[in-house]
mmCIF file of C-alpha atoms in Angstrom:
data_model
loop_
_atom_site.group_PDB
_atom_site.id
_atom_site.type_symbol
_atom_site.label_atom_id
_atom_site.label_comp_id
_atom_site.label_asym_id
_atom_site.label_seq_id
_atom_site.Cartn_x
_atom_site.Cartn_y
_atom_site.Cartn_z
ATOM 1 C CA UNK L 234 0.000 0.000 0.000
ATOM 2 C CA UNK L 235 1.605 3.245 -1.088
ATOM 3 C CA UNK L 236 1.110 6.582 0.592
ATOM 4 C CA UNK L 237 -0.326 9.405 -1.456
ATOM 5 C CA UNK L 238 2.137 12.222 -2.107
ATOM 6 C CA UNK L 239 1.675 15.409 -0.127
ATOM 7 C CA UNK L 240 0.001 18.091 -2.242
ATOM 8 C CA UNK L 241 1.466 21.571 -2.436
ATOM 9 C CA UNK L 242 -0.825 24.565 -2.660
ATOM 10 C CA UNK L 243 0.222 27.980 -3.943
ATOM 11 C CA UNK L 244 0.020 31.017 -1.717
ATOM 12 C CA UNK L 245 -2.611 32.455 -4.054
ATOM 13 C CA UNK L 246 -4.789 29.339 -3.679
ATOM 14 C CA UNK L 247 -4.518 29.542 0.108
ATOM 15 C CA UNK L 248 -5.465 33.220 0.112
ATOM 16 C CA UNK L 249 -8.437 32.609 -2.193
ATOM 17 C CA UNK L 250 -9.592 29.714 -0.021
ATOM 18 C CA UNK L 251 -9.458 31.881 3.102
ATOM 19 C CA UNK L 252 -11.388 34.647 1.290
ATOM 20 C CA UNK L 253 -14.258 32.207 0.836
ATOM 21 C CA UNK L 254 -14.600 32.204 4.626
ATOM 22 C CA UNK L 255 -13.728 35.779 5.471
ATOM 23 C CA UNK L 256 -15.334 37.658 2.594
ATOM 24 C CA UNK L 257 -17.978 35.401 1.078
ATOM 25 C CA UNK L 258 -19.525 33.983 4.227
ATOM 26 C CA UNK L 259 -18.806 30.288 3.703
ATOM 27 C CA UNK L 260 -18.241 28.172 6.790
ATOM 28 C CA UNK L 261 -14.895 26.430 7.066
ATOM 29 C CA UNK L 262 -16.579 23.069 6.483
ATOM 30 C CA UNK L 263 -18.410 24.281 3.355
ATOM 31 C CA UNK L 264 -15.324 25.911 1.857
ATOM 32 C CA UNK L 265 -13.120 22.892 2.606
ATOM 33 C CA UNK L 266 -15.657 20.506 1.104
ATOM 34 C CA UNK L 267 -16.037 22.549 -2.078
ATOM 35 C CA UNK L 268 -12.238 22.819 -2.491
ATOM 36 C CA UNK L 269 -11.586 19.172 -1.664
ATOM 37 C CA UNK L 270 -9.289 19.882 1.270
ATOM 38 C CA UNK L 271 -9.420 19.130 4.977
ATOM 39 C CA UNK L 272 -11.088 21.531 7.399
ATOM 40 C CA UNK L 273 -8.077 21.676 9.695
ATOM 41 C CA UNK L 274 -5.833 22.675 6.769
ATOM 42 C CA UNK L 275 -8.129 25.563 5.838
ATOM 43 C CA UNK L 276 -8.369 26.587 9.496
ATOM 44 C CA UNK L 277 -4.547 26.627 9.724
ATOM 45 C CA UNK L 278 -4.233 28.726 6.546
ATOM 46 C CA UNK L 279 -6.725 31.224 7.937
ATOM 47 C CA UNK L 280 -4.765 31.472 11.179
ATOM 48 C CA UNK L 281 -1.422 31.864 9.353
ATOM 49 C CA UNK L 282 -2.738 34.574 7.044
ATOM 50 C CA UNK L 283 -4.286 36.412 9.992
ATOM 51 C CA UNK L 284 -0.969 36.283 11.864
ATOM 52 C CA UNK L 285 0.943 37.518 8.815
ATOM 53 C CA UNK L 286 -1.480 40.405 8.390
ATOM 54 C CA UNK L 287 -1.003 41.414 12.027
ATOM 55 C CA UNK L 288 2.770 41.088 11.823
ATOM 56 C CA UNK L 289 2.912 38.415 14.525
ATOM 57 C CA UNK L 290 4.268 35.732 12.200
ATOM 58 C CA UNK L 291 7.801 35.662 10.816
ATOM 59 C CA UNK L 292 8.363 35.277 7.096
ATOM 60 C CA UNK L 293 10.762 32.627 5.756
ATOM 61 C CA UNK L 294 13.426 35.305 5.248
ATOM 62 C CA UNK L 295 12.999 36.538 8.816
ATOM 63 C CA UNK L 296 13.230 32.987 10.151
ATOM 64 C CA UNK L 297 16.407 32.384 8.147
ATOM 65 C CA UNK L 298 17.946 35.626 9.411
ATOM 66 C CA UNK L 299 16.966 34.818 12.989
ATOM 67 C CA UNK L 300 18.581 31.396 12.679
ATOM 68 C CA UNK L 301 21.754 32.925 11.216
ATOM 69 C CA UNK L 302 21.918 35.555 13.976
ATOM 70 C CA UNK L 303 21.441 32.943 16.699
ATOM 71 C CA UNK L 304 24.304 30.887 15.284
ATOM 72 C CA UNK L 305 26.522 33.977 15.049
ATOM 73 C CA UNK L 306 25.612 34.889 18.636
ATOM 74 C CA UNK L 307 26.512 31.371 19.818
ATOM 75 C CA UNK L 308 29.934 31.585 18.127
ATOM 76 C CA UNK L 309 30.637 35.042 19.534
ATOM 77 C CA UNK L 310 29.783 33.886 23.062
ATOM 78 C CA UNK L 311 32.134 30.937 22.664
ATOM 79 C CA UNK L 312 34.943 33.220 21.426
ATOM 80 C CA UNK L 313 34.351 35.591 24.344
ATOM 81 C CA UNK L 314 34.644 32.730 26.832
ATOM 82 C CA UNK L 315 37.915 31.617 25.244
ATOM 83 C CA UNK L 316 39.284 35.153 25.463
ATOM 84 C CA UNK L 317 38.217 35.448 29.112
ATOM 85 C CA UNK L 318 40.057 32.242 29.959
ATOM 86 C CA UNK L 319 43.148 33.394 28.068
ATOM 87 C CA UNK L 320 43.112 36.746 29.870
ATOM 88 C CA UNK L 321 42.751 35.029 33.235
ATOM 89 C CA UNK L 322 45.611 32.678 32.393
ATOM 90 C CA UNK L 323 47.857 35.557 31.288
ATOM 91 C CA UNK L 324 47.073 37.573 34.406
ATOM 92 C CA UNK L 325 48.279 34.641 36.564
ATOM 93 C CA UNK L 326 51.516 34.306 34.610
ATOM 94 C CA UNK L 327 54.393 36.212 36.186
ATOM 95 C CA UNK L 328 55.607 39.246 34.206
ATOM 96 C CA UNK L 329 59.137 37.815 33.995
ATOM 97 C CA UNK L 330 57.804 34.886 31.964
ATOM 98 C CA UNK L 331 56.018 37.131 29.475
ATOM 99 C CA UNK L 332 58.330 38.457 26.791
ATOM 100 C CA UNK L 333 57.324 40.911 24.178
ATOM 101 C CA UNK L 334 59.204 40.687 20.928
ATOM 102 C CA UNK L 335 59.367 43.875 18.949
ATOM 103 C CA UNK L 336 60.609 42.840 15.506
#
């Protein structure tokens, strides 16, 4: 028994489907039935579009940038910790053991 492949819907299709509910007065069940999709999928699209309109949902670009910034922040924290340990180690080393070579 093979599984059916997951269908992809365009952003325009999703928006038009949600407009059936928000602008034309269809219930979620009626709209889903007429489009041949599940009610929970249409409900999720409506929620996502509402969140995007209110600015409470991050776009794919914003998510990617957030991920990149978190990784950069993690690396910078690690570098800072290494530098702190090096500074602490150098401060414990006696000045006679530290030689500065001026080319």
